[in-house]
Structures are given as structure tokens and as C-alpha cells.
Amino acid sequence: MKYPDNLRYTKTHEWVLLEDDGIVTVGISDYAQDALGDVVFVELPEVGEQVDAGEGVAAVESVKTASDIYAPISGEIVEVNTDLTNQPELLNTEPYGGGWIFRIKPDNPADVEKLLEASAYQEFAESQ
């Protein structure tokens, strides 16, 4: 499993990257994609939607199960990864790259610092 140090994580297995422009990119962790198995469908949120931290905003369906994707922080959805519509397997093959799911303009960028660092998330994930 990979747990990049430059990301923050949630206990619901989303990763978060605070970009230089202040926008936050969100995806699911390597641990999560491995647990899901082969992803066959991704339901994306709506651009412009205001979301609250912990709110279910997207869904992923795999050959094993379906799972909600939660907003790691509060803010406005400013972009979604439409490549996932035709290539949902990107979540499996590039969980930290082309498999990003959505981008949020955070209400408070400092909320990112409250999420788990890589080492803490790795410890949490491996205890599951």
C-alpha cells in the first residue's frame, strides 16, 4: 500500500491535497481502492454544490460493493473528474493521480491541517 506523505487523509479513506491555488483535490486511498476491488462505476457530485465536512457527495460501485465518498472538508465543489465516467478503473490504477474524484474550494483551508497525516492514516488503515 502507498501512503504519500504530501497528502492528508480521513478515516473514511479519502485523501486530500491542498493545491498551490488553494483548491483541494480529493480521491480515495490506495487502501480503499484495494478493499473495493475493481471499480465499475463512479457517481460524481455536481459542480457548484456546497458541501459540509462528512457529507456523502459521491459514490463508487465495484464488483464487490458500493461505497459513499464523503467530503473531507466543507466548501464548494468546483470541478469533478469526468474521465471517471468512461474510465472508472482509474480509481484502481491511479488512486493518487488520474483517479482523483473532485475538487473543493474550502470554506476554511486550515481544515485540511486537521485531517490525518500519512503515518497516522497508515496506522489506522492497517488496523482495520
PDB file of C-alpha atoms in Angstrom:
ATOM      1  CA  MET A   1       0.000   0.000   0.000  1.00  0.00           C
ATOM      2  CA  LYS A   2       1.108   3.542  -0.727  1.00  0.00           C
ATOM      3  CA  TYR A   3       0.504   6.440   1.672  1.00  0.00           C
ATOM      4  CA  PRO A   4       2.080   9.553   0.102  1.00  0.00           C
ATOM      5  CA  ASP A   5       3.428  11.947   2.738  1.00  0.00           C
ATOM      6  CA  ASN A   6       2.248  15.073   0.908  1.00  0.00           C
ATOM      7  CA  LEU A   7      -1.426  14.149   1.386  1.00  0.00           C
ATOM      8  CA  ARG A   8      -3.851  14.257   4.311  1.00  0.00           C
ATOM      9  CA  TYR A   9      -6.396  11.512   4.925  1.00  0.00           C
ATOM     10  CA  THR A  10      -9.765  10.831   6.515  1.00  0.00           C
ATOM     11  CA  LYS A  11     -10.908   7.808   8.492  1.00  0.00           C
ATOM     12  CA  THR A  12     -13.410   7.215   5.672  1.00  0.00           C
ATOM     13  CA  HIS A  13     -10.388   6.669   3.349  1.00  0.00           C
ATOM     14  CA  GLU A  14     -10.431   9.835   1.258  1.00  0.00           C
ATOM     15  CA  TRP A  15      -7.142  11.578   0.541  1.00  0.00           C
ATOM     16  CA  VAL A  16      -6.797  15.340   0.301  1.00  0.00           C
ATOM     17  CA  LEU A  17      -4.229  17.555  -1.409  1.00  0.00           C
ATOM     18  CA  LEU A  18      -4.217  21.314  -0.780  1.00  0.00           C
ATOM     19  CA  GLU A  19      -3.038  22.735  -4.118  1.00  0.00           C
ATOM     20  CA  ASP A  20      -0.996  25.942  -4.506  1.00  0.00           C
ATOM     21  CA  ASP A  21      -4.106  27.780  -5.771  1.00  0.00           C
ATOM     22  CA  GLY A  22      -5.982  26.998  -2.541  1.00  0.00           C
ATOM     23  CA  ILE A  23      -8.213  24.370  -4.146  1.00  0.00           C
ATOM     24  CA  VAL A  24      -8.369  20.938  -2.500  1.00  0.00           C
ATOM     25  CA  THR A  25      -8.238  17.789  -4.635  1.00  0.00           C
ATOM     26  CA  VAL A  26      -9.949  14.683  -3.228  1.00  0.00           C
ATOM     27  CA  GLY A  27      -9.704  10.991  -4.081  1.00  0.00           C
ATOM     28  CA  ILE A  28      -9.770   7.624  -2.349  1.00  0.00           C
ATOM     29  CA  SER A  29      -6.701   5.996  -0.857  1.00  0.00           C
ATOM     30  CA  ASP A  30      -4.785   3.039  -2.211  1.00  0.00           C
ATOM     31  CA  TYR A  31      -6.108   1.094   0.779  1.00  0.00           C
ATOM     32  CA  ALA A  32      -9.714   1.971  -0.151  1.00  0.00           C
ATOM     33  CA  GLN A  33      -9.402   1.074  -3.823  1.00  0.00           C
ATOM     34  CA  ASP A  34      -7.805  -2.239  -2.893  1.00  0.00           C
ATOM     35  CA  ALA A  35     -10.624  -3.018  -0.445  1.00  0.00           C
ATOM     36  CA  LEU A  36     -13.262  -2.132  -3.051  1.00  0.00           C
ATOM     37  CA  GLY A  37     -11.818  -4.304  -5.800  1.00  0.00           C
ATOM     38  CA  ASP A  38     -12.431  -3.500  -9.456  1.00  0.00           C
ATOM     39  CA  VAL A  39     -14.351  -0.219  -9.688  1.00  0.00           C
ATOM     40  CA  VAL A  40     -17.078  -0.298 -12.355  1.00  0.00           C
ATOM     41  CA  PHE A  41     -18.990   2.980 -11.779  1.00  0.00           C
ATOM     42  CA  VAL A  42     -18.419   6.358 -10.153  1.00  0.00           C
ATOM     43  CA  GLU A  43     -21.237   8.789  -9.325  1.00  0.00           C
ATOM     44  CA  LEU A  44     -19.764  12.279  -9.261  1.00  0.00           C
ATOM     45  CA  PRO A  45     -21.032  15.304  -7.303  1.00  0.00           C
ATOM     46  CA  GLU A  46     -22.425  18.414  -9.024  1.00  0.00           C
ATOM     47  CA  VAL A  47     -20.113  21.347  -9.725  1.00  0.00           C
ATOM     48  CA  GLY A  48     -21.258  24.353  -7.706  1.00  0.00           C
ATOM     49  CA  GLU A  49     -22.691  22.213  -4.908  1.00  0.00           C
ATOM     50  CA  GLN A  50     -21.964  23.467  -1.369  1.00  0.00           C
ATOM     51  CA  VAL A  51     -20.974  20.526   0.859  1.00  0.00           C
ATOM     52  CA  ASP A  52     -20.317  20.041   4.551  1.00  0.00           C
ATOM     53  CA  ALA A  53     -17.466  18.004   6.013  1.00  0.00           C
ATOM     54  CA  GLY A  54     -18.570  14.390   6.452  1.00  0.00           C
ATOM     55  CA  GLU A  55     -21.431  14.692   3.954  1.00  0.00           C
ATOM     56  CA  GLY A  56     -21.779  11.935   1.349  1.00  0.00           C
ATOM     57  CA  VAL A  57     -21.125  13.610  -2.019  1.00  0.00           C
ATOM     58  CA  ALA A  58     -20.221  10.828  -4.448  1.00  0.00           C
ATOM     59  CA  ALA A  59     -20.453   7.054  -4.748  1.00  0.00           C
ATOM     60  CA  VAL A  60     -18.251   4.284  -6.054  1.00  0.00           C
ATOM     61  CA  GLU A  61     -19.540   0.912  -7.215  1.00  0.00           C
ATOM     62  CA  SER A  62     -17.223  -2.054  -7.583  1.00  0.00           C
ATOM     63  CA  VAL A  63     -17.636  -5.722  -8.364  1.00  0.00           C
ATOM     64  CA  LYS A  64     -17.709  -6.336  -4.590  1.00  0.00           C
ATOM     65  CA  THR A  65     -19.766  -3.479  -3.154  1.00  0.00           C
ATOM     66  CA  ALA A  66     -20.878   0.155  -3.342  1.00  0.00           C
ATOM     67  CA  SER A  67     -19.453   2.861  -1.134  1.00  0.00           C
ATOM     68  CA  ASP A  68     -20.164   6.525  -0.457  1.00  0.00           C
ATOM     69  CA  ILE A  69     -17.422   9.115  -0.800  1.00  0.00           C
ATOM     70  CA  TYR A  70     -17.539  11.820   1.860  1.00  0.00           C
ATOM     71  CA  ALA A  71     -16.487  15.457   1.728  1.00  0.00           C
ATOM     72  CA  PRO A  72     -13.355  15.693   3.883  1.00  0.00           C
ATOM     73  CA  ILE A  73     -13.875  19.427   4.438  1.00  0.00           C
ATOM     74  CA  SER A  74     -16.656  21.962   3.919  1.00  0.00           C
ATOM     75  CA  GLY A  75     -16.695  24.044   0.749  1.00  0.00           C
ATOM     76  CA  GLU A  76     -17.913  24.321  -2.819  1.00  0.00           C
ATOM     77  CA  ILE A  77     -17.361  21.623  -5.448  1.00  0.00           C
ATOM     78  CA  VAL A  78     -15.514  23.453  -8.237  1.00  0.00           C
ATOM     79  CA  GLU A  79     -14.516  20.568 -10.532  1.00  0.00           C
ATOM     80  CA  VAL A  80     -15.196  16.857 -10.991  1.00  0.00           C
ATOM     81  CA  ASN A  81     -13.077  14.265 -12.789  1.00  0.00           C
ATOM     82  CA  THR A  82     -15.278  13.440 -15.779  1.00  0.00           C
ATOM     83  CA  ASP A  83     -12.643  10.951 -17.005  1.00  0.00           C
ATOM     84  CA  LEU A  84     -14.038   8.606 -14.342  1.00  0.00           C
ATOM     85  CA  THR A  85     -17.351   8.412 -16.223  1.00  0.00           C
ATOM     86  CA  ASN A  86     -15.751   6.399 -19.020  1.00  0.00           C
ATOM     87  CA  GLN A  87     -12.748   5.091 -17.095  1.00  0.00           C
ATOM     88  CA  PRO A  88     -13.844   4.262 -13.525  1.00  0.00           C
ATOM     89  CA  GLU A  89     -10.889   1.872 -13.303  1.00  0.00           C
ATOM     90  CA  LEU A  90      -8.627   4.937 -12.887  1.00  0.00           C
ATOM     91  CA  LEU A  91      -9.515   4.700  -9.196  1.00  0.00           C
ATOM     92  CA  ASN A  92      -7.743   1.325  -9.131  1.00  0.00           C
ATOM     93  CA  THR A  93      -4.820   2.088 -11.424  1.00  0.00           C
ATOM     94  CA  GLU A  94      -4.039   5.694 -10.408  1.00  0.00           C
ATOM     95  CA  PRO A  95      -5.640   6.364  -6.998  1.00  0.00           C
ATOM     96  CA  TYR A  96      -3.326   9.319  -6.319  1.00  0.00           C
ATOM     97  CA  GLY A  97      -3.113  10.609  -9.893  1.00  0.00           C
ATOM     98  CA  GLY A  98      -5.674  10.362 -12.693  1.00  0.00           C
ATOM     99  CA  GLY A  99      -8.149   8.788 -10.262  1.00  0.00           C
ATOM    100  CA  TRP A 100      -8.879  11.976  -8.320  1.00  0.00           C
ATOM    101  CA  ILE A 101     -12.644  12.435  -7.882  1.00  0.00           C
ATOM    102  CA  PHE A 102     -13.468  16.107  -7.207  1.00  0.00           C
ATOM    103  CA  ARG A 103     -12.017  19.453  -6.209  1.00  0.00           C
ATOM    104  CA  ILE A 104     -13.347  21.700  -3.454  1.00  0.00           C
ATOM    105  CA  LYS A 105     -12.851  25.395  -2.783  1.00  0.00           C
ATOM    106  CA  PRO A 106     -12.617  25.140   1.011  1.00  0.00           C
ATOM    107  CA  ASP A 107     -14.579  27.385   3.337  1.00  0.00           C
ATOM    108  CA  ASN A 108     -11.522  27.267   5.615  1.00  0.00           C
ATOM    109  CA  PRO A 109      -8.229  25.947   4.143  1.00  0.00           C
ATOM    110  CA  ALA A 110      -6.912  25.374   7.681  1.00  0.00           C
ATOM    111  CA  ASP A 111      -9.415  22.492   7.997  1.00  0.00           C
ATOM    112  CA  VAL A 112      -7.024  20.413   5.853  1.00  0.00           C
ATOM    113  CA  GLU A 113      -4.477  20.515   8.678  1.00  0.00           C
ATOM    114  CA  LYS A 114      -6.999  18.795  10.971  1.00  0.00           C
ATOM    115  CA  LEU A 115      -7.003  15.648   8.806  1.00  0.00           C
ATOM    116  CA  LEU A 116      -4.722  12.648   9.383  1.00  0.00           C
ATOM    117  CA  GLU A 117      -1.084  12.752   8.313  1.00  0.00           C
ATOM    118  CA  ALA A 118       0.188   9.817   6.244  1.00  0.00           C
ATOM    119  CA  SER A 119       1.757   7.913   9.152  1.00  0.00           C
ATOM    120  CA  ALA A 120      -1.374   8.206  11.302  1.00  0.00           C
ATOM    121  CA  TYR A 121      -3.600   7.156   8.409  1.00  0.00           C
ATOM    122  CA  GLN A 122      -1.371   4.192   7.581  1.00  0.00           C
ATOM    123  CA  GLU A 123      -1.579   3.029  11.195  1.00  0.00           C
ATOM    124  CA  PHE A 124      -5.378   3.475  11.140  1.00  0.00           C
ATOM    125  CA  ALA A 125      -5.847   1.692   7.778  1.00  0.00           C
ATOM    126  CA  GLU A 126      -3.651  -1.254   8.708  1.00  0.00           C
ATOM    127  CA  SER A 127      -5.602  -1.748  11.951  1.00  0.00           C
ATOM    128  CA  GLN A 128      -8.870  -2.216  10.013  1.00  0.00           C
TER     129      GLN A 128
END
